C-alpha cells in the first residue's frame, strides 16, 4: 500500500502536497490556466491522479518547497461539480433534531441527499461570517466529507469505495427554521463562508475502512461534537450507491457524510475548531458578515 498523499491549495489556486518539510508544489503538472481554469485544478488532478502519481511522488521527494506559513492556505476543493450532503445520518443527532426547528424524523436512508451550493465553499483561513438575519439561529455541524475519484454511475455497495479518492473535513453550518420561517434546506445550508472545506484532501490509500475515521468539534475550547463514521446510519458505500442511482458522481465531487450529535448555536465572537487525526484540523473565528 502506498502512503496517502495530503493535497492542498494555496496562494491563489496553486496545488501542492503537504509534507513534513512544507508544501511541495505540483501546479505545473496541471494544464488548466487562466483565472477561470485555476479553481478547477484540483478536479483535474483528481481525474488524472493515476497518470500523475509517478510525477507527484518524484515531486514529494524533491520539492520545490513552499513554507506553509508564507502563503495563504485555501480550500483544497473550491469547485466540486456536485456538492451533496446526507441529512440526519447519526442516530444520536437524529434524536436531538426532533421538534419545530427540524424537518422531521427520517434519516439519510429514507431521504437521500440534499444539495449544497458549491459556490458557498471557503477555506481554513476564512472566518465564518454569519449573515444578517435578525432572530435566526445558526448551528455548527462538523462533518467528514468524501471526495469522488472516478465517475460513479449506478454503482453497487460492493464496488462503491473504489470510487472514493479521499477524505476532507468540513462544516455544514446551518440556519435553522422557525415556526413561521421555513426556507428550503438548500438555502439554509448554502450561505457563503458557512461551508469551509479543508485543510487538505487525504487520499484513501491508507484508509481502506473509512468507518475508523473520527471527528471532534470544539466551540471556545469546549468539546461539543465527537463521532466516528462507524456510527453512520447509511455508510459511505450506501451513500454512493444511493446517489449514483440518481446522477453520475464525478471526479472531485464532494459528499458531506452527516453530523454527529451535539449540534448547537454559534454566534459572532465564537471560535470553532474541527479535527480528525488522519486529516488534520481547522479553526475559525465566527464574525458578522459586512454585506
Ligand atoms: Mn449536515
PDB file of C-alpha atoms and ligand atoms in Angstrom:
ATOM      1  CA  UNK A   1       0.000   0.000   0.000  1.00  0.00           C
ATOM      2  CA  UNK A   2       1.392   3.401  -0.993  1.00  0.00           C
ATOM      3  CA  UNK A   3       1.312   6.182   1.570  1.00  0.00           C
ATOM      4  CA  UNK A   4      -1.589   8.584   1.495  1.00  0.00           C
ATOM      5  CA  UNK A   5      -0.977  11.941  -0.163  1.00  0.00           C
ATOM      6  CA  UNK A   6      -2.138  15.155   1.513  1.00  0.00           C
ATOM      7  CA  UNK A   7      -3.250  17.606  -1.180  1.00  0.00           C
ATOM      8  CA  UNK A   8      -3.577  21.336  -0.508  1.00  0.00           C
ATOM      9  CA  UNK A   9      -4.316  24.550  -2.418  1.00  0.00           C
ATOM     10  CA  UNK A  10      -2.598  27.815  -1.535  1.00  0.00           C
ATOM     11  CA  UNK A  11      -1.619  31.268  -2.752  1.00  0.00           C
ATOM     12  CA  UNK A  12      -4.250  31.625  -5.477  1.00  0.00           C
ATOM     13  CA  UNK A  13      -5.164  28.085  -6.528  1.00  0.00           C
ATOM     14  CA  UNK A  14      -1.605  26.741  -6.527  1.00  0.00           C
ATOM     15  CA  UNK A  15      -1.543  22.998  -5.756  1.00  0.00           C
ATOM     16  CA  UNK A  16       0.882  21.036  -3.594  1.00  0.00           C
ATOM     17  CA  UNK A  17       1.383  18.012  -1.420  1.00  0.00           C
ATOM     18  CA  UNK A  18       1.734  18.795   2.283  1.00  0.00           C
ATOM     19  CA  UNK A  19       4.884  17.091   3.602  1.00  0.00           C
ATOM     20  CA  UNK A  20       6.755  17.305   6.913  1.00  0.00           C
ATOM     21  CA  UNK A  21       9.112  19.951   5.464  1.00  0.00           C
ATOM     22  CA  UNK A  22       6.456  22.067   3.741  1.00  0.00           C
ATOM     23  CA  UNK A  23       4.331  22.258   0.623  1.00  0.00           C
ATOM     24  CA  UNK A  24       5.776  20.549  -2.459  1.00  0.00           C
ATOM     25  CA  UNK A  25       4.274  22.411  -5.372  1.00  0.00           C
ATOM     26  CA  UNK A  26       2.812  20.465  -8.310  1.00  0.00           C
ATOM     27  CA  UNK A  27       0.847  23.261 -10.005  1.00  0.00           C
ATOM     28  CA  UNK A  28       2.962  22.963 -13.170  1.00  0.00           C
ATOM     29  CA  UNK A  29       1.917  19.309 -13.608  1.00  0.00           C
ATOM     30  CA  UNK A  30      -1.627  20.526 -14.272  1.00  0.00           C
ATOM     31  CA  UNK A  31      -2.779  22.035 -17.527  1.00  0.00           C
ATOM     32  CA  UNK A  32      -5.561  24.420 -16.560  1.00  0.00           C
ATOM     33  CA  UNK A  33      -4.569  28.056 -16.994  1.00  0.00           C
ATOM     34  CA  UNK A  34      -6.083  31.498 -16.513  1.00  0.00           C
ATOM     35  CA  UNK A  35      -8.458  32.886 -13.912  1.00  0.00           C
ATOM     36  CA  UNK A  36     -11.354  30.643 -14.878  1.00  0.00           C
ATOM     37  CA  UNK A  37      -9.301  27.460 -15.088  1.00  0.00           C
ATOM     38  CA  UNK A  38      -7.207  27.675 -11.944  1.00  0.00           C
ATOM     39  CA  UNK A  39     -10.002  26.953  -9.414  1.00  0.00           C
ATOM     40  CA  UNK A  40     -10.632  23.655 -11.219  1.00  0.00           C
ATOM     41  CA  UNK A  41      -7.055  22.390 -10.903  1.00  0.00           C
ATOM     42  CA  UNK A  42      -7.904  20.024  -8.051  1.00  0.00           C
ATOM     43  CA  UNK A  43     -10.713  18.474 -10.108  1.00  0.00           C
ATOM     44  CA  UNK A  44      -8.204  17.922 -12.917  1.00  0.00           C
ATOM     45  CA  UNK A  45      -5.642  16.484 -10.523  1.00  0.00           C
ATOM     46  CA  UNK A  46      -8.191  14.046  -9.113  1.00  0.00           C
ATOM     47  CA  UNK A  47      -9.383  12.969 -12.573  1.00  0.00           C
ATOM     48  CA  UNK A  48      -5.775  12.424 -13.773  1.00  0.00           C
ATOM     49  CA  UNK A  49      -4.335  11.192 -10.472  1.00  0.00           C
ATOM     50  CA  UNK A  50      -3.379   7.666 -11.578  1.00  0.00           C
ATOM     51  CA  UNK A  51      -1.404   9.069 -14.545  1.00  0.00           C
ATOM     52  CA  UNK A  52       0.201  11.829 -12.461  1.00  0.00           C
ATOM     53  CA  UNK A  53       1.042   9.666  -9.444  1.00  0.00           C
ATOM     54  CA  UNK A  54       4.641   8.983 -10.524  1.00  0.00           C
ATOM     55  CA  UNK A  55       5.397  12.651 -11.143  1.00  0.00           C
ATOM     56  CA  UNK A  56       3.745  13.582  -7.854  1.00  0.00           C
ATOM     57  CA  UNK A  57       5.858  11.047  -5.941  1.00  0.00           C
ATOM     58  CA  UNK A  58       9.021  12.473  -7.591  1.00  0.00           C
ATOM     59  CA  UNK A  59       7.971  15.966  -6.550  1.00  0.00           C
ATOM     60  CA  UNK A  60       7.294  14.772  -2.991  1.00  0.00           C
ATOM     61  CA  UNK A  61      10.954  13.743  -2.820  1.00  0.00           C
ATOM     62  CA  UNK A  62      12.487  16.810  -4.477  1.00  0.00           C
ATOM     63  CA  UNK A  63      10.331  19.868  -3.944  1.00  0.00           C
ATOM     64  CA  UNK A  64      10.249  22.799  -4.714  1.00  0.00           C
ATOM     65  CA  UNK A  65       9.301  23.507  -1.140  1.00  0.00           C
ATOM     66  CA  UNK A  66       6.947  26.317  -0.103  1.00  0.00           C
ATOM     67  CA  UNK A  67       6.762  27.347   3.569  1.00  0.00           C
ATOM     68  CA  UNK A  68       3.066  27.000   4.529  1.00  0.00           C
ATOM     69  CA  UNK A  69       3.476  29.945   6.920  1.00  0.00           C
ATOM     70  CA  UNK A  70       4.382  32.210   3.974  1.00  0.00           C
ATOM     71  CA  UNK A  71       1.318  31.518   1.816  1.00  0.00           C
ATOM     72  CA  UNK A  72      -2.430  31.618   2.311  1.00  0.00           C
ATOM     73  CA  UNK A  73      -3.818  28.082   2.649  1.00  0.00           C
ATOM     74  CA  UNK A  74      -7.079  27.840   0.696  1.00  0.00           C
ATOM     75  CA  UNK A  75      -9.777  25.232   0.468  1.00  0.00           C
ATOM     76  CA  UNK A  76      -8.397  22.219  -1.448  1.00  0.00           C
ATOM     77  CA  UNK A  77     -11.699  21.816  -3.298  1.00  0.00           C
ATOM     78  CA  UNK A  78     -13.123  25.171  -4.430  1.00  0.00           C
ATOM     79  CA  UNK A  79     -15.260  23.878  -7.301  1.00  0.00           C
ATOM     80  CA  UNK A  80     -16.831  20.450  -6.849  1.00  0.00           C
ATOM     81  CA  UNK A  81     -19.293  19.953  -9.697  1.00  0.00           C
ATOM     82  CA  UNK A  82     -21.721  18.360  -7.247  1.00  0.00           C
ATOM     83  CA  UNK A  83     -21.719  19.040  -3.512  1.00  0.00           C
ATOM     84  CA  UNK A  84     -24.112  16.545  -1.932  1.00  0.00           C
ATOM     85  CA  UNK A  85     -24.835  16.011   1.744  1.00  0.00           C
ATOM     86  CA  UNK A  86     -26.533  13.474   3.957  1.00  0.00           C
ATOM     87  CA  UNK A  87     -29.341  14.772   6.140  1.00  0.00           C
ATOM     88  CA  UNK A  88     -29.718  13.097   9.557  1.00  0.00           C
ATOM     89  CA  UNK A  89     -27.187  10.247   9.413  1.00  0.00           C
ATOM     90  CA  UNK A  90     -26.222   9.647  13.065  1.00  0.00           C
ATOM     91  CA  UNK A  91     -28.817   8.118  15.374  1.00  0.00           C
ATOM     92  CA  UNK A  92     -27.970  10.403  18.292  1.00  0.00           C
ATOM     93  CA  UNK A  93     -28.192  13.520  16.101  1.00  0.00           C
ATOM     94  CA  UNK A  94     -31.499  12.277  14.681  1.00  0.00           C
ATOM     95  CA  UNK A  95     -32.856  12.034  18.228  1.00  0.00           C
ATOM     96  CA  UNK A  96     -31.840  15.609  19.124  1.00  0.00           C
ATOM     97  CA  UNK A  97     -33.330  17.009  15.916  1.00  0.00           C
ATOM     98  CA  UNK A  98     -36.994  16.377  16.687  1.00  0.00           C
ATOM     99  CA  UNK A  99     -39.172  19.447  17.188  1.00  0.00           C
ATOM    100  CA  UNK A 100     -40.183  22.551  15.265  1.00  0.00           C
ATOM    101  CA  UNK A 101     -36.722  23.698  14.103  1.00  0.00           C
ATOM    102  CA  UNK A 102     -36.035  20.427  12.311  1.00  0.00           C
ATOM    103  CA  UNK A 103     -37.530  18.899   9.214  1.00  0.00           C
ATOM    104  CA  UNK A 104     -38.686  15.562  10.560  1.00  0.00           C
ATOM    105  CA  UNK A 105     -37.688  12.240  11.971  1.00  0.00           C
ATOM    106  CA  UNK A 106     -36.440  10.388   8.915  1.00  0.00           C
ATOM    107  CA  UNK A 107     -32.785   9.717   8.105  1.00  0.00           C
ATOM    108  CA  UNK A 108     -30.470   9.822   5.085  1.00  0.00           C
ATOM    109  CA  UNK A 109     -31.515   6.237   4.373  1.00  0.00           C
ATOM    110  CA  UNK A 110     -35.071   7.302   3.550  1.00  0.00           C
ATOM    111  CA  UNK A 111     -34.489  10.913   2.428  1.00  0.00           C
ATOM    112  CA  UNK A 112     -31.353  10.546   0.306  1.00  0.00           C
ATOM    113  CA  UNK A 113     -29.074  13.527  -0.231  1.00  0.00           C
ATOM    114  CA  UNK A 114     -29.638  17.265  -0.297  1.00  0.00           C
ATOM    115  CA  UNK A 115     -27.593  19.680  -2.418  1.00  0.00           C
ATOM    116  CA  UNK A 116     -25.329  22.431  -1.106  1.00  0.00           C
ATOM    117  CA  UNK A 117     -24.293  25.301  -3.387  1.00  0.00           C
ATOM    118  CA  UNK A 118     -20.615  24.687  -4.168  1.00  0.00           C
ATOM    119  CA  UNK A 119     -20.135  28.448  -4.559  1.00  0.00           C
ATOM    120  CA  UNK A 120     -20.553  28.802  -0.791  1.00  0.00           C
ATOM    121  CA  UNK A 121     -17.303  26.908  -0.021  1.00  0.00           C
ATOM    122  CA  UNK A 122     -14.466  28.748   1.706  1.00  0.00           C
ATOM    123  CA  UNK A 123     -11.177  27.605   3.217  1.00  0.00           C
ATOM    124  CA  UNK A 124      -9.396  27.047   6.510  1.00  0.00           C
ATOM    125  CA  UNK A 125      -8.254  30.679   6.804  1.00  0.00           C
ATOM    126  CA  UNK A 126     -11.602  32.324   6.104  1.00  0.00           C
ATOM    127  CA  UNK A 127     -13.807  33.400   9.025  1.00  0.00           C
ATOM    128  CA  UNK A 128     -17.337  32.093   9.360  1.00  0.00           C
ATOM    129  CA  UNK A 129     -19.319  35.259   8.580  1.00  0.00           C
ATOM    130  CA  UNK A 130     -22.896  34.954   9.806  1.00  0.00           C
ATOM    131  CA  UNK A 131     -25.348  36.789   7.526  1.00  0.00           C
ATOM    132  CA  UNK A 132     -27.607  39.484   8.961  1.00  0.00           C
ATOM    133  CA  UNK A 133     -30.770  37.560   9.761  1.00  0.00           C
ATOM    134  CA  UNK A 134     -32.166  39.001  12.986  1.00  0.00           C
ATOM    135  CA  UNK A 135     -33.608  36.404  15.316  1.00  0.00           C
ATOM    136  CA  UNK A 136     -32.310  33.433  13.365  1.00  0.00           C
ATOM    137  CA  UNK A 137     -30.191  30.677  14.865  1.00  0.00           C
ATOM    138  CA  UNK A 138     -27.076  29.328  13.141  1.00  0.00           C
ATOM    139  CA  UNK A 139     -25.767  25.902  14.204  1.00  0.00           C
ATOM    140  CA  UNK A 140     -22.391  24.243  13.748  1.00  0.00           C
ATOM    141  CA  UNK A 141     -22.307  20.819  12.083  1.00  0.00           C
ATOM    142  CA  UNK A 142     -18.842  19.284  11.946  1.00  0.00           C
ATOM    143  CA  UNK A 143     -18.515  16.522   9.355  1.00  0.00           C
ATOM    144  CA  UNK A 144     -16.133  14.334   7.384  1.00  0.00           C
ATOM    145  CA  UNK A 145     -16.543  14.593   3.630  1.00  0.00           C
ATOM    146  CA  UNK A 146     -15.500  12.110   0.991  1.00  0.00           C
ATOM    147  CA  UNK A 147     -14.246  13.155  -2.448  1.00  0.00           C
ATOM    148  CA  UNK A 148     -15.183  11.167  -5.544  1.00  0.00           C
ATOM    149  CA  UNK A 149     -12.224   9.888  -7.590  1.00  0.00           C
ATOM    150  CA  UNK A 150     -13.792   8.437 -10.702  1.00  0.00           C
ATOM    151  CA  UNK A 151     -17.217   8.568 -12.265  1.00  0.00           C
ATOM    152  CA  UNK A 152     -19.802   6.552 -10.357  1.00  0.00           C
ATOM    153  CA  UNK A 153     -22.966   5.733 -12.275  1.00  0.00           C
ATOM    154  CA  UNK A 154     -25.314   3.132 -10.832  1.00  0.00           C
ATOM    155  CA  UNK A 155     -22.597   1.743  -8.565  1.00  0.00           C
ATOM    156  CA  UNK A 156     -23.418  -1.033  -6.099  1.00  0.00           C
ATOM    157  CA  UNK A 157     -22.264  -1.004  -2.492  1.00  0.00           C
ATOM    158  CA  UNK A 158     -19.618  -3.682  -3.179  1.00  0.00           C
ATOM    159  CA  UNK A 159     -17.650  -1.501  -5.650  1.00  0.00           C
ATOM    160  CA  UNK A 160     -18.543   1.839  -4.096  1.00  0.00           C
ATOM    161  CA  UNK A 161     -15.365   2.500  -2.095  1.00  0.00           C
ATOM    162  CA  UNK A 162     -13.214   2.119  -5.217  1.00  0.00           C
ATOM    163  CA  UNK A 163     -14.807   5.393  -6.379  1.00  0.00           C
ATOM    164  CA  UNK A 164     -13.592   7.331  -3.325  1.00  0.00           C
ATOM    165  CA  UNK A 165     -10.494   9.472  -3.937  1.00  0.00           C
ATOM    166  CA  UNK A 166     -10.031  10.737  -0.417  1.00  0.00           C
ATOM    167  CA  UNK A 167     -11.361  12.475   2.656  1.00  0.00           C
ATOM    168  CA  UNK A 168     -11.551  16.016   3.995  1.00  0.00           C
ATOM    169  CA  UNK A 169     -13.084  17.958   6.879  1.00  0.00           C
ATOM    170  CA  UNK A 170     -15.996  20.357   6.507  1.00  0.00           C
ATOM    171  CA  UNK A 171     -18.550  22.366   8.391  1.00  0.00           C
ATOM    172  CA  UNK A 172     -22.157  22.098   7.246  1.00  0.00           C
ATOM    173  CA  UNK A 173     -23.259  25.148   9.235  1.00  0.00           C
ATOM    174  CA  UNK A 174     -26.996  25.644   9.083  1.00  0.00           C
ATOM    175  CA  UNK A 175     -29.556  28.387   9.501  1.00  0.00           C
ATOM    176  CA  UNK A 176     -32.385  26.777  11.455  1.00  0.00           C
ATOM    177  CA  UNK A 177     -36.037  27.119  10.606  1.00  0.00           C
ATOM    178  CA  UNK A 178     -38.520  28.776  12.949  1.00  0.00           C
ATOM    179  CA  UNK A 179     -42.226  28.101  13.384  1.00  0.00           C
ATOM    180  CA  UNK A 180     -43.019  30.613  10.645  1.00  0.00           C
ATOM    181  CA  UNK A 181     -39.815  30.829   8.556  1.00  0.00           C
ATOM    182  CA  UNK A 182     -39.295  27.531   6.770  1.00  0.00           C
ATOM    183  CA  UNK A 183     -36.981  28.075   3.817  1.00  0.00           C
ATOM    184  CA  UNK A 184     -35.706  25.257   1.610  1.00  0.00           C
ATOM    185  CA  UNK A 185     -32.853  23.319   3.217  1.00  0.00           C
ATOM    186  CA  UNK A 186     -30.632  24.168   0.228  1.00  0.00           C
ATOM    187  CA  UNK A 187     -30.938  27.893   1.002  1.00  0.00           C
ATOM    188  CA  UNK A 188     -30.404  27.424   4.728  1.00  0.00           C
ATOM    189  CA  UNK A 189     -27.231  25.405   4.090  1.00  0.00           C
ATOM    190  CA  UNK A 190     -25.719  27.493   1.286  1.00  0.00           C
ATOM    191  CA  UNK A 191     -24.677  30.745   2.972  1.00  0.00           C
ATOM    192  CA  UNK A 192     -21.252  31.831   1.731  1.00  0.00           C
ATOM    193  CA  UNK A 193     -18.465  31.221   4.282  1.00  0.00           C
ATOM    194  CA  UNK A 194     -20.612  28.867   6.352  1.00  0.00           C
ATOM    195  CA  UNK A 195     -19.223  25.935   4.347  1.00  0.00           C
ATOM    196  CA  UNK A 196     -15.466  25.722   4.936  1.00  0.00           C
ATOM    197  CA  UNK A 197     -13.730  22.641   3.461  1.00  0.00           C
ATOM    198  CA  UNK A 198     -10.142  21.554   4.202  1.00  0.00           C
ATOM    199  CA  UNK A 199      -7.418  21.847   5.299  1.00  0.00           C
ATOM    200  CA  UNK A 200      -6.308  19.105   2.864  1.00  0.00           C
ATOM    201  CA  UNK A 201      -7.687  16.166   0.927  1.00  0.00           C
ATOM    202  CA  UNK A 202      -6.110  12.944   2.219  1.00  0.00           C
ATOM    203  CA  UNK A 203      -6.056  10.216  -0.411  1.00  0.00           C
ATOM    204  CA  UNK A 204      -7.838   6.995   0.505  1.00  0.00           C
ATOM    205  CA  UNK A 205      -4.751   4.746   0.132  1.00  0.00           C
ATOM    206  CA  UNK A 206      -4.158   4.192   3.838  1.00  0.00           C
ATOM    207  CA  UNK A 207      -7.818   4.405   4.828  1.00  0.00           C
ATOM    208  CA  UNK A 208      -9.234   1.130   3.453  1.00  0.00           C
ATOM    209  CA  UNK A 209     -12.036   1.238   6.017  1.00  0.00           C
ATOM    210  CA  UNK A 210     -13.354   4.796   6.466  1.00  0.00           C
ATOM    211  CA  UNK A 211     -15.557   3.700   9.379  1.00  0.00           C
ATOM    212  CA  UNK A 212     -12.430   4.112  11.554  1.00  0.00           C
ATOM    213  CA  UNK A 213     -12.320   7.897  10.948  1.00  0.00           C
ATOM    214  CA  UNK A 214     -13.293  10.034  13.921  1.00  0.00           C
ATOM    215  CA  UNK A 215     -14.224  13.706  14.163  1.00  0.00           C
ATOM    216  CA  UNK A 216     -14.282  16.208  17.010  1.00  0.00           C
ATOM    217  CA  UNK A 217     -15.606  19.759  17.155  1.00  0.00           C
ATOM    218  CA  UNK A 218     -14.946  22.341  19.889  1.00  0.00           C
ATOM    219  CA  UNK A 219     -16.524  25.761  20.412  1.00  0.00           C
ATOM    220  CA  UNK A 220     -14.388  28.160  22.501  1.00  0.00           C
ATOM    221  CA  UNK A 221     -12.270  25.222  23.669  1.00  0.00           C
ATOM    222  CA  UNK A 222     -15.230  23.155  24.836  1.00  0.00           C
ATOM    223  CA  UNK A 223     -15.979  19.787  23.210  1.00  0.00           C
ATOM    224  CA  UNK A 224     -19.387  19.909  21.506  1.00  0.00           C
ATOM    225  CA  UNK A 225     -19.340  17.071  18.969  1.00  0.00           C
ATOM    226  CA  UNK A 226     -17.479  13.805  18.597  1.00  0.00           C
ATOM    227  CA  UNK A 227     -18.271  10.844  16.433  1.00  0.00           C
ATOM    228  CA  UNK A 228     -16.991   8.131  14.157  1.00  0.00           C
ATOM    229  CA  UNK A 229     -18.003   7.185  10.626  1.00  0.00           C
ATOM    230  CA  UNK A 230     -18.688   3.736  12.100  1.00  0.00           C
ATOM    231  CA  UNK A 231     -21.831   5.277  13.620  1.00  0.00           C
ATOM    232  CA  UNK A 232     -23.393   6.323  10.306  1.00  0.00           C
ATOM    233  CA  UNK A 233     -26.959   5.152   9.689  1.00  0.00           C
ATOM    234  CA  UNK A 234     -26.148   4.918   5.942  1.00  0.00           C
ATOM    235  CA  UNK A 235     -22.414   4.273   5.456  1.00  0.00           C
ATOM    236  CA  UNK A 236     -20.261   5.647   2.634  1.00  0.00           C
ATOM    237  CA  UNK A 237     -20.863   2.696   0.253  1.00  0.00           C
ATOM    238  CA  UNK A 238     -24.580   3.127   0.900  1.00  0.00           C
ATOM    239  CA  UNK A 239     -24.429   6.873   0.232  1.00  0.00           C
ATOM    240  CA  UNK A 240     -22.574   6.268  -3.056  1.00  0.00           C
ATOM    241  CA  UNK A 241     -24.976   3.548  -4.199  1.00  0.00           C
ATOM    242  CA  UNK A 242     -27.967   5.739  -3.354  1.00  0.00           C
ATOM    243  CA  UNK A 243     -26.636   8.922  -5.020  1.00  0.00           C
ATOM    244  CA  UNK A 244     -25.103   7.253  -8.081  1.00  0.00           C
ATOM    245  CA  UNK A 245     -28.502   5.781  -8.887  1.00  0.00           C
ATOM    246  CA  UNK A 246     -29.752   9.380  -9.237  1.00  0.00           C
ATOM    247  CA  UNK A 247     -26.915  11.005 -11.193  1.00  0.00           C
ATOM    248  CA  UNK A 248     -23.314  10.190 -12.168  1.00  0.00           C
ATOM    249  CA  UNK A 249     -20.902  11.296  -9.433  1.00  0.00           C
ATOM    250  CA  UNK A 250     -17.868  12.986 -10.987  1.00  0.00           C
ATOM    251  CA  UNK A 251     -14.165  13.266 -10.090  1.00  0.00           C
ATOM    252  CA  UNK A 252     -13.845  15.986  -7.465  1.00  0.00           C
ATOM    253  CA  UNK A 253     -17.443  15.796  -6.269  1.00  0.00           C
ATOM    254  CA  UNK A 254     -17.835  16.265  -2.521  1.00  0.00           C
ATOM    255  CA  UNK A 255     -20.219  14.420  -0.211  1.00  0.00           C
ATOM    256  CA  UNK A 256     -20.808  15.553   3.403  1.00  0.00           C
ATOM    257  CA  UNK A 257     -21.489  12.374   5.366  1.00  0.00           C
ATOM    258  CA  UNK A 258     -23.570  13.861   8.201  1.00  0.00           C
ATOM    259  CA  UNK A 259     -23.125  15.426  11.597  1.00  0.00           C
ATOM    260  CA  UNK A 260     -22.699  13.670  14.955  1.00  0.00           C
ATOM    261  CA  UNK A 261     -24.874  14.716  17.893  1.00  0.00           C
ATOM    262  CA  UNK A 262     -24.100  17.876  19.830  1.00  0.00           C
ATOM    263  CA  UNK A 263     -25.171  20.381  17.170  1.00  0.00           C
ATOM    264  CA  UNK A 264     -25.654  23.799  18.732  1.00  0.00           C
ATOM    265  CA  UNK A 265     -25.661  27.537  18.044  1.00  0.00           C
ATOM    266  CA  UNK A 266     -22.681  29.714  17.072  1.00  0.00           C
ATOM    267  CA  UNK A 267     -22.586  33.497  17.453  1.00  0.00           C
ATOM    268  CA  UNK A 268     -20.098  36.229  16.483  1.00  0.00           C
ATOM    269  CA  UNK A 269     -17.051  36.061  18.752  1.00  0.00           C
ATOM    270  CA  UNK A 270     -17.027  32.251  18.940  1.00  0.00           C
ATOM    271  CA  UNK A 271     -14.050  30.164  17.860  1.00  0.00           C
ATOM    272  CA  UNK A 272     -14.876  26.835  16.209  1.00  0.00           C
ATOM    273  CA  UNK A 273     -12.269  24.085  15.854  1.00  0.00           C
ATOM    274  CA  UNK A 274     -12.755  20.834  13.942  1.00  0.00           C
ATOM    275  CA  UNK A 275     -10.286  17.948  13.813  1.00  0.00           C
ATOM    276  CA  UNK A 276      -9.707  14.401  12.611  1.00  0.00           C
ATOM    277  CA  UNK A 277      -6.365  12.693  13.378  1.00  0.00           C
ATOM    278  CA  UNK A 278      -5.958  11.305   9.832  1.00  0.00           C
ATOM    279  CA  UNK A 279      -6.926  14.560   8.076  1.00  0.00           C
ATOM    280  CA  UNK A 280      -5.865  17.495  10.270  1.00  0.00           C
ATOM    281  CA  UNK A 281      -7.654  20.407  11.876  1.00  0.00           C
ATOM    282  CA  UNK A 282      -9.160  23.799  11.100  1.00  0.00           C
ATOM    283  CA  UNK A 283     -10.039  26.644  13.447  1.00  0.00           C
ATOM    284  CA  UNK A 284     -12.416  29.501  12.599  1.00  0.00           C
ATOM    285  CA  UNK A 285     -13.409  32.826  14.079  1.00  0.00           C
ATOM    286  CA  UNK A 286     -17.163  33.448  13.864  1.00  0.00           C
ATOM    287  CA  UNK A 287     -17.859  37.020  12.744  1.00  0.00           C
ATOM    288  CA  UNK A 288     -20.700  39.027  11.259  1.00  0.00           C
ATOM    289  CA  UNK A 289     -20.988  39.456   7.520  1.00  0.00           C
ATOM    290  CA  UNK A 290     -20.475  43.016   6.296  1.00  0.00           C
ATOM    291  CA  UNK A 291     -22.878  42.714   3.355  1.00  0.00           C
TER     292      UNK A 291
HETATM  293 MN1  LIG B   1     -25.051  18.145   7.940  1.00  0.00          MN
END
